[in-house]
Structure formats: C-alpha cells, structure tokens
Amino acid sequence: MKQLELLYSGKAKSVYRTENPAELVIKFRDDITAFDGEKKDTLADKGSLNAGVSIFFFGLLEKNGIKTHYIRKIDDSTMVARNLTMIPLEVIVRNIAAGSIVKNYPIEKGTPLNPPVIVIDFKDDTHHDPMLNDDLIYALKLSTPDELRVIKQIALGVNNVLRDYLDGRGIDLVDFKLEFGKKDGIIYVGDEISMDSMRLWDKKTGESLDKDVYRTGLGDVITSYHRVARRIIDGH
Ligand code: 5GP
C-alpha cells in the first residue's frame, strides 16, 4: 500500500490518495482544536489514542452489521478506509442533554433524552456548521429523503451498539457525532468515532472522559484519553 499525495488536511486528520482509487489512507494527527479552531494544541499520543478507539469502534459496528469505511490498520495512528463520496452532514445523536443543546434551549445538563435526539449540522466551516432540518437538507441538495431516512436509521443503530457497549464499561454515552459517505448507492459510516467526537461520562463519578476536558481546561486531556481508551479497548 503506497501512501501518495495529500488530498485533504482537516483539523485533526490528513487524508492521502493511494495507488488503489477505491482506498484512502487516513492519518490521525496529534493536533487538537476546539471552539471553531480558536483553541489549538499539538499533544503527543493524541492521534494514536483517537485512531485506536475509532478502529475499535468501527470493528464493533461491523460485527453488529453496520457498514463503515474502515478497511484495515496500518500503524497506531493510520488506517486504510474506503474512498467514499462524503455527505457534508454532522449527524449528532444525544442520549443526555449536554453541550450546545443546553446552551441553546431551556433544558438542564444531565437530562435524559429518551428517545434519543438526532440533531444534524451542516459541515461547513465558513458558515460555522449551522443546524439543519430535513427541508433545508433537501433544499441544499445534501441528501435525498431516502438517504436521510437511512442515515438516521444507521445513526440510531450505532447509538444502540455504542451505548450498550460503553454501559458495560461503566461509561455513559452522552452524545456523539457521525459523518457518512456513499459508494455505489450504499451509505457507510465514515470519519472517526473517538473521544474528539463524543461525550463520555463516568457512570459513577460523572467525570468527563472526552474532549470536554480540553474544552473546559479542567484537566490533562491526554491522561484522560489514555485512561478512557484503555477502558474502552481493554476493559479496565
Ligand atoms: P455539541 O452540539 O454539543 O457541540 O456537540 C455534540 C456532540 O457532537 C459532541 O460529542 C461533540 O464532540 C460532537 N461534535 C459536534 N460538532 C463536532 C465537530 O465539528 N467535530 C467533532 N469532532 N465533533 C463534533
């Protein structure tokens, strides 16, 4: 597998072409950002910790019949993924109120959301990822009604698998963000599923085990990521 030229560099990952047009190389970098890129750092091990958890979750989803872009691991921070046509939606599933839903609506942090709430943002940095609704998604031609129905169904399926798994590890899955892509009419879960894209609370102490540690500046985010990655992958 040859890693050829850089196709795209996001806030925390770089995507490279390979000699196989159906496959990409995705490298998780040590960069971390928050608040629309206003807060930025480079922290040793961050890339490999998020890659390890993402690869683990993609494997868990595949075992549960959910299609993801993950193909194989190259090294601790790099994987080979299917080359998809990405859909510019950030599909957020919320099980417990936290973050922007608490900031923007009259709901208290920690309120259980049952059934889970799906919120979809437009992945568009120039417009600061505004929230969409179904009609806006169709008007902007981001997906068809059939695709959106499948996307929501997959997102809820992912939620069931991850929530049950994390529950068994003593962790509450508060919320998470997914991105999707298409290939040959099939919709796959793409991007990453890591501490950067989820909220995870320790069930006993309520402690944040995710990027909120960095956002709030209340602790050492890499120590938290190491601890939670070990709990997720090794179970202790
Ligand atoms: P909120 O809407 O509360 O800011 O975010 C909800 C969930 O989606 C959180 O777990 C957050 O980490 C994730 N999320 C929302 N937007 C983004 C984004 O642009 N990038 C990443 N990595 N995660 C996001």
mmCIF file of C-alpha atoms and ligand atoms in Angstrom:
data_model
loop_
_atom_site.group_PDB
_atom_site.id
_atom_site.type_symbol
_atom_site.label_atom_id
_atom_site.label_comp_id
_atom_site.label_asym_id
_atom_site.label_seq_id
_atom_site.Cartn_x
_atom_site.Cartn_y
_atom_site.Cartn_z
ATOM 1 C CA MET A 1 0.000 0.000 0.000
ATOM 2 C CA LYS A 2 1.611 3.222 -1.162
ATOM 3 C CA GLN A 3 0.636 6.478 0.521
ATOM 4 C CA LEU A 4 0.605 9.042 -2.303
ATOM 5 C CA GLU A 5 -0.191 12.759 -2.222
ATOM 6 C CA LEU A 6 -2.151 14.549 0.475
ATOM 7 C CA LEU A 7 -5.763 15.034 -0.662
ATOM 8 C CA TYR A 8 -7.162 16.818 2.342
ATOM 9 C CA SER A 9 -5.989 18.041 5.724
ATOM 10 C CA GLY A 10 -8.656 18.671 8.361
ATOM 11 C CA LYS A 11 -8.286 19.923 11.928
ATOM 12 C CA ALA A 12 -7.058 16.570 13.266
ATOM 13 C CA LYS A 13 -6.678 14.133 10.353
ATOM 14 C CA SER A 14 -4.919 14.022 6.990
ATOM 15 C CA VAL A 15 -6.219 12.020 4.042
ATOM 16 C CA TYR A 16 -3.914 10.618 1.351
ATOM 17 C CA ARG A 17 -4.508 9.035 -2.033
ATOM 18 C CA THR A 18 -3.201 5.514 -2.599
ATOM 19 C CA GLU A 19 -2.440 3.587 -5.803
ATOM 20 C CA ASN A 20 -5.872 1.976 -5.374
ATOM 21 C CA PRO A 21 -8.575 4.550 -6.257
ATOM 22 C CA ALA A 22 -11.071 2.719 -4.011
ATOM 23 C CA GLU A 23 -8.914 3.176 -0.893
ATOM 24 C CA LEU A 24 -7.559 6.136 1.081
ATOM 25 C CA VAL A 25 -5.018 6.400 3.880
ATOM 26 C CA ILE A 26 -6.261 8.379 6.892
ATOM 27 C CA LYS A 27 -3.719 9.605 9.420
ATOM 28 C CA PHE A 28 -4.850 10.814 12.859
ATOM 29 C CA ARG A 29 -2.562 13.694 13.828
ATOM 30 C CA ASP A 30 -1.632 14.899 17.315
ATOM 31 C CA ASP A 31 -3.482 18.188 16.723
ATOM 32 C CA ILE A 32 -6.479 19.095 18.867
ATOM 33 C CA THR A 33 -8.785 22.091 18.385
ATOM 34 C CA ALA A 34 -11.928 23.470 19.990
ATOM 35 C CA PHE A 35 -14.306 26.410 19.640
ATOM 36 C CA ASP A 36 -14.293 26.509 15.845
ATOM 37 C CA GLY A 37 -10.486 26.253 15.772
ATOM 38 C CA GLU A 38 -9.905 29.142 18.218
ATOM 39 C CA LYS A 39 -8.161 26.896 20.766
ATOM 40 C CA LYS A 40 -5.391 24.727 19.257
ATOM 41 C CA ASP A 41 -2.650 22.449 20.547
ATOM 42 C CA THR A 42 -0.463 19.568 19.466
ATOM 43 C CA LEU A 43 -0.366 16.830 22.091
ATOM 44 C CA ALA A 44 1.806 13.692 21.908
ATOM 45 C CA ASP A 45 -0.163 10.405 21.553
ATOM 46 C CA LYS A 46 -3.463 12.154 20.805
ATOM 47 C CA GLY A 47 -3.551 10.843 17.208
ATOM 48 C CA SER A 48 -2.835 7.230 18.131
ATOM 49 C CA LEU A 49 -5.338 7.285 21.024
ATOM 50 C CA ASN A 50 -8.165 8.515 18.785
ATOM 51 C CA ALA A 51 -7.148 6.175 15.959
ATOM 52 C CA GLY A 52 -7.120 3.201 18.357
ATOM 53 C CA VAL A 53 -10.601 3.942 19.694
ATOM 54 C CA SER A 54 -12.014 4.716 16.218
ATOM 55 C CA ILE A 55 -10.629 1.487 14.780
ATOM 56 C CA PHE A 56 -12.005 -0.442 17.755
ATOM 57 C CA PHE A 57 -15.485 1.102 17.357
ATOM 58 C CA PHE A 58 -15.525 0.583 13.571
ATOM 59 C CA GLY A 59 -14.736 -3.096 14.212
ATOM 60 C CA LEU A 60 -17.503 -3.318 16.819
ATOM 61 C CA LEU A 61 -20.014 -1.740 14.429
ATOM 62 C CA GLU A 62 -19.027 -4.073 11.567
ATOM 63 C CA LYS A 63 -19.501 -7.066 13.914
ATOM 64 C CA ASN A 64 -23.006 -5.715 14.526
ATOM 65 C CA GLY A 65 -23.808 -5.454 10.815
ATOM 66 C CA ILE A 66 -23.238 -1.690 10.433
ATOM 67 C CA LYS A 67 -21.192 -0.717 7.373
ATOM 68 C CA THR A 68 -18.236 1.613 7.980
ATOM 69 C CA HIS A 69 -15.437 2.959 5.802
ATOM 70 C CA TYR A 70 -12.756 1.167 7.863
ATOM 71 C CA ILE A 71 -10.700 -1.413 5.952
ATOM 72 C CA ARG A 72 -7.505 -2.054 7.935
ATOM 73 C CA LYS A 73 -4.952 -0.574 10.295
ATOM 74 C CA ILE A 74 -1.512 0.477 9.022
ATOM 75 C CA ASP A 75 0.075 1.657 12.266
ATOM 76 C CA ASP A 76 -1.073 3.091 15.608
ATOM 77 C CA SER A 77 -2.283 6.357 14.089
ATOM 78 C CA THR A 78 -3.062 5.355 10.495
ATOM 79 C CA MET A 79 -5.777 3.326 8.786
ATOM 80 C CA VAL A 80 -6.902 2.410 5.288
ATOM 81 C CA ALA A 81 -10.501 3.397 4.532
ATOM 82 C CA ARG A 82 -12.933 3.131 1.657
ATOM 83 C CA ASN A 83 -12.850 6.136 -0.658
ATOM 84 C CA LEU A 84 -16.386 7.483 -0.250
ATOM 85 C CA THR A 85 -18.254 10.484 -1.581
ATOM 86 C CA MET A 86 -18.711 12.262 1.721
ATOM 87 C CA ILE A 87 -22.067 13.806 2.655
ATOM 88 C CA PRO A 88 -21.415 17.179 4.379
ATOM 89 C CA LEU A 89 -23.648 16.483 7.397
ATOM 90 C CA GLU A 90 -22.653 16.158 11.056
ATOM 91 C CA VAL A 91 -25.205 13.761 12.481
ATOM 92 C CA ILE A 92 -25.327 14.088 16.257
ATOM 93 C CA VAL A 93 -27.152 11.624 18.495
ATOM 94 C CA ARG A 94 -27.903 12.759 22.048
ATOM 95 C CA ASN A 95 -28.856 10.466 24.940
ATOM 96 C CA ILE A 96 -28.289 13.001 27.716
ATOM 97 C CA ALA A 97 -28.503 16.793 27.444
ATOM 98 C CA ALA A 98 -25.084 18.500 27.361
ATOM 99 C CA GLY A 99 -23.160 20.981 25.235
ATOM 100 C CA SER A 100 -24.956 23.067 22.618
ATOM 101 C CA ILE A 101 -28.463 21.735 23.401
ATOM 102 C CA VAL A 102 -28.078 23.082 26.953
ATOM 103 C CA LYS A 103 -26.613 26.364 25.710
ATOM 104 C CA ASN A 104 -29.330 26.954 23.105
ATOM 105 C CA TYR A 105 -32.514 25.521 24.671
ATOM 106 C CA PRO A 106 -34.162 25.527 28.102
ATOM 107 C CA ILE A 107 -33.017 22.068 29.174
ATOM 108 C CA GLU A 108 -30.808 21.208 32.125
ATOM 109 C CA LYS A 109 -27.429 19.471 31.686
ATOM 110 C CA GLY A 110 -27.808 15.784 32.517
ATOM 111 C CA THR A 111 -31.479 15.461 31.478
ATOM 112 C CA PRO A 112 -32.011 12.005 29.910
ATOM 113 C CA LEU A 113 -33.286 12.160 26.319
ATOM 114 C CA ASN A 114 -35.435 9.140 25.641
ATOM 115 C CA PRO A 115 -35.958 8.569 22.743
ATOM 116 C CA PRO A 116 -32.531 9.889 21.716
ATOM 117 C CA VAL A 117 -32.476 13.246 19.934
ATOM 118 C CA ILE A 118 -30.885 13.454 16.482
ATOM 119 C CA VAL A 119 -29.536 16.868 15.508
ATOM 120 C CA ILE A 120 -27.973 17.450 12.091
ATOM 121 C CA ASP A 121 -25.487 20.253 11.417
ATOM 122 C CA PHE A 122 -24.157 21.394 8.043
ATOM 123 C CA LYS A 123 -20.440 20.550 7.855
ATOM 124 C CA ASP A 124 -19.370 23.922 6.553
ATOM 125 C CA ASP A 125 -16.664 25.840 8.418
ATOM 126 C CA THR A 126 -17.306 29.080 6.524
ATOM 127 C CA HIS A 127 -20.867 29.115 7.938
ATOM 128 C CA HIS A 128 -19.782 27.711 11.359
ATOM 129 C CA ASP A 129 -21.651 24.401 10.955
ATOM 130 C CA PRO A 130 -25.246 25.711 11.255
ATOM 131 C CA MET A 131 -28.029 23.370 12.329
ATOM 132 C CA LEU A 132 -30.185 21.989 9.522
ATOM 133 C CA ASN A 133 -33.637 20.487 9.293
ATOM 134 C CA ASP A 134 -34.916 17.957 6.749
ATOM 135 C CA ASP A 135 -36.310 20.613 4.389
ATOM 136 C CA LEU A 136 -33.036 22.569 4.421
ATOM 137 C CA ILE A 137 -31.111 19.358 3.724
ATOM 138 C CA TYR A 138 -33.249 18.730 0.621
ATOM 139 C CA ALA A 139 -33.175 22.412 -0.472
ATOM 140 C CA LEU A 140 -29.358 22.423 -0.240
ATOM 141 C CA LYS A 141 -29.328 19.048 -2.056
ATOM 142 C CA LEU A 142 -27.196 17.486 0.678
ATOM 143 C CA SER A 143 -29.164 14.246 0.614
ATOM 144 C CA THR A 144 -32.430 12.798 -0.673
ATOM 145 C CA PRO A 145 -35.307 11.879 1.669
ATOM 146 C CA ASP A 146 -34.472 8.173 1.200
ATOM 147 C CA GLU A 147 -30.790 8.718 2.055
ATOM 148 C CA LEU A 148 -31.677 10.832 5.082
ATOM 149 C CA ARG A 149 -34.026 8.129 6.356
ATOM 150 C CA VAL A 150 -31.217 5.549 6.059
ATOM 151 C CA ILE A 151 -28.705 7.922 7.687
ATOM 152 C CA LYS A 152 -30.964 8.442 10.712
ATOM 153 C CA GLN A 153 -31.654 4.714 10.958
ATOM 154 C CA ILE A 154 -27.907 3.909 10.895
ATOM 155 C CA ALA A 155 -27.191 6.669 13.450
ATOM 156 C CA LEU A 156 -29.712 5.152 15.883
ATOM 157 C CA GLY A 157 -28.263 1.674 15.237
ATOM 158 C CA VAL A 158 -24.759 2.970 16.020
ATOM 159 C CA ASN A 159 -26.164 4.573 19.179
ATOM 160 C CA ASN A 160 -27.623 1.253 20.370
ATOM 161 C CA VAL A 161 -24.364 -0.630 19.798
ATOM 162 C CA LEU A 162 -22.070 2.004 21.353
ATOM 163 C CA ARG A 163 -24.372 2.852 24.254
ATOM 164 C CA ASP A 164 -24.728 -0.817 25.282
ATOM 165 C CA TYR A 165 -21.010 -1.463 24.901
ATOM 166 C CA LEU A 166 -19.978 1.611 26.901
ATOM 167 C CA ASP A 167 -22.602 0.906 29.554
ATOM 168 C CA GLY A 168 -20.812 -2.407 30.171
ATOM 169 C CA ARG A 169 -17.597 -0.432 30.673
ATOM 170 C CA GLY A 170 -19.199 1.881 33.260
ATOM 171 C CA ILE A 171 -19.433 4.795 30.822
ATOM 172 C CA ASP A 172 -22.478 6.850 29.797
ATOM 173 C CA LEU A 173 -22.630 7.710 26.095
ATOM 174 C CA VAL A 174 -23.931 11.279 26.404
ATOM 175 C CA ASP A 175 -23.740 12.213 22.715
ATOM 176 C CA PHE A 176 -21.632 11.690 19.607
ATOM 177 C CA LYS A 177 -21.221 12.926 16.055
ATOM 178 C CA LEU A 178 -21.112 10.781 12.931
ATOM 179 C CA GLU A 179 -20.320 11.558 9.322
ATOM 180 C CA PHE A 180 -21.470 9.475 6.384
ATOM 181 C CA GLY A 181 -20.331 8.789 2.849
ATOM 182 C CA LYS A 182 -21.679 6.933 -0.186
ATOM 183 C CA LYS A 183 -20.252 4.431 -2.623
ATOM 184 C CA ASP A 184 -22.236 2.521 -5.255
ATOM 185 C CA GLY A 185 -25.528 3.543 -3.646
ATOM 186 C CA ILE A 186 -24.515 2.238 -0.189
ATOM 187 C CA ILE A 187 -24.208 4.567 2.801
ATOM 188 C CA TYR A 188 -21.267 3.962 5.130
ATOM 189 C CA VAL A 189 -20.279 5.473 8.481
ATOM 190 C CA GLY A 190 -17.124 7.485 7.765
ATOM 191 C CA ASP A 191 -14.741 9.876 9.505
ATOM 192 C CA GLU A 192 -13.912 8.891 13.114
ATOM 193 C CA ILE A 193 -15.631 7.787 16.301
ATOM 194 C CA SER A 194 -13.344 8.922 19.070
ATOM 195 C CA MET A 195 -13.034 10.983 22.231
ATOM 196 C CA ASP A 196 -12.910 14.064 19.956
ATOM 197 C CA SER A 197 -16.391 13.362 18.608
ATOM 198 C CA MET A 198 -18.259 12.021 21.644
ATOM 199 C CA ARG A 199 -19.201 12.957 25.180
ATOM 200 C CA LEU A 200 -18.484 10.181 27.667
ATOM 201 C CA TRP A 201 -19.230 10.420 31.379
ATOM 202 C CA ASP A 202 -18.055 8.020 34.057
ATOM 203 C CA LYS A 203 -21.271 6.414 35.326
ATOM 204 C CA LYS A 204 -20.174 6.538 38.982
ATOM 205 C CA THR A 205 -18.448 9.917 39.246
ATOM 206 C CA GLY A 206 -19.955 11.851 36.318
ATOM 207 C CA GLU A 207 -16.398 12.794 35.291
ATOM 208 C CA SER A 208 -15.929 13.827 31.633
ATOM 209 C CA LEU A 209 -13.710 11.400 29.708
ATOM 210 C CA ASP A 210 -13.669 13.203 26.347
ATOM 211 C CA LYS A 211 -12.752 16.440 24.578
ATOM 212 C CA ASP A 212 -14.709 18.477 27.162
ATOM 213 C CA VAL A 213 -11.608 18.005 29.384
ATOM 214 C CA TYR A 214 -9.731 20.076 26.770
ATOM 215 C CA ARG A 215 -12.604 22.492 26.065
ATOM 216 C CA THR A 216 -13.006 23.375 29.751
ATOM 217 C CA GLY A 217 -9.256 23.251 30.523
ATOM 218 C CA LEU A 218 -10.127 21.347 33.702
ATOM 219 C CA GLY A 219 -7.523 18.600 33.443
ATOM 220 C CA ASP A 220 -4.913 16.855 31.364
ATOM 221 C CA VAL A 221 -6.737 15.685 28.271
ATOM 222 C CA ILE A 222 -4.083 13.147 27.233
ATOM 223 C CA THR A 223 -4.171 11.449 30.650
ATOM 224 C CA SER A 224 -7.988 11.240 30.314
ATOM 225 C CA TYR A 225 -7.754 9.913 26.735
ATOM 226 C CA HIS A 226 -5.222 7.241 27.791
ATOM 227 C CA ARG A 227 -7.474 6.131 30.644
ATOM 228 C CA VAL A 228 -10.684 6.022 28.644
ATOM 229 C CA ALA A 229 -9.049 4.326 25.634
ATOM 230 C CA ARG A 230 -7.803 1.567 27.945
ATOM 231 C CA ARG A 231 -11.264 1.181 29.480
ATOM 232 C CA ILE A 232 -12.906 1.010 26.040
ATOM 233 C CA ILE A 233 -10.420 -1.273 24.305
ATOM 234 C CA ASP A 234 -9.069 -3.440 27.155
ATOM 235 C CA GLY A 235 -11.985 -3.167 29.571
ATOM 236 C CA HIS A 236 -10.031 -1.923 32.586
HETATM 237 P P1 5GP B 1 -22.448 19.984 20.576
HETATM 238 O O1 5GP B 1 -23.519 20.219 19.566
HETATM 239 O O2 5GP B 1 -22.980 19.828 21.962
HETATM 240 O O3 5GP B 1 -21.310 20.972 20.476
HETATM 241 O O4 5GP B 1 -21.778 18.574 20.175
HETATM 242 C C1 5GP B 1 -22.485 17.357 20.286
HETATM 243 C C2 5GP B 1 -21.526 16.185 20.096
HETATM 244 O O5 5GP B 1 -21.069 16.147 18.756
HETATM 245 C C3 5GP B 1 -20.273 16.261 20.978
HETATM 246 O O6 5GP B 1 -19.930 14.946 21.366
HETATM 247 C C4 5GP B 1 -19.220 16.849 20.055
HETATM 248 O O7 5GP B 1 -17.927 16.389 20.409
HETATM 249 C C5 5GP B 1 -19.668 16.324 18.693
HETATM 250 N N1 5GP B 1 -19.406 17.326 17.649
HETATM 251 C C6 5GP B 1 -20.206 18.337 17.249
HETATM 252 N N2 5GP B 1 -19.615 19.065 16.274
HETATM 253 C C7 5GP B 1 -18.418 18.486 16.040
HETATM 254 C C8 5GP B 1 -17.338 18.763 15.137
HETATM 255 O O8 5GP B 1 -17.356 19.697 14.325
HETATM 256 N N3 5GP B 1 -16.252 17.941 15.223
HETATM 257 C C9 5GP B 1 -16.173 16.893 16.099
HETATM 258 N N4 5GP B 1 -15.074 16.127 16.133
HETATM 259 N N5 5GP B 1 -17.185 16.590 16.946
HETATM 260 C C10 5GP B 1 -18.288 17.384 16.926
#
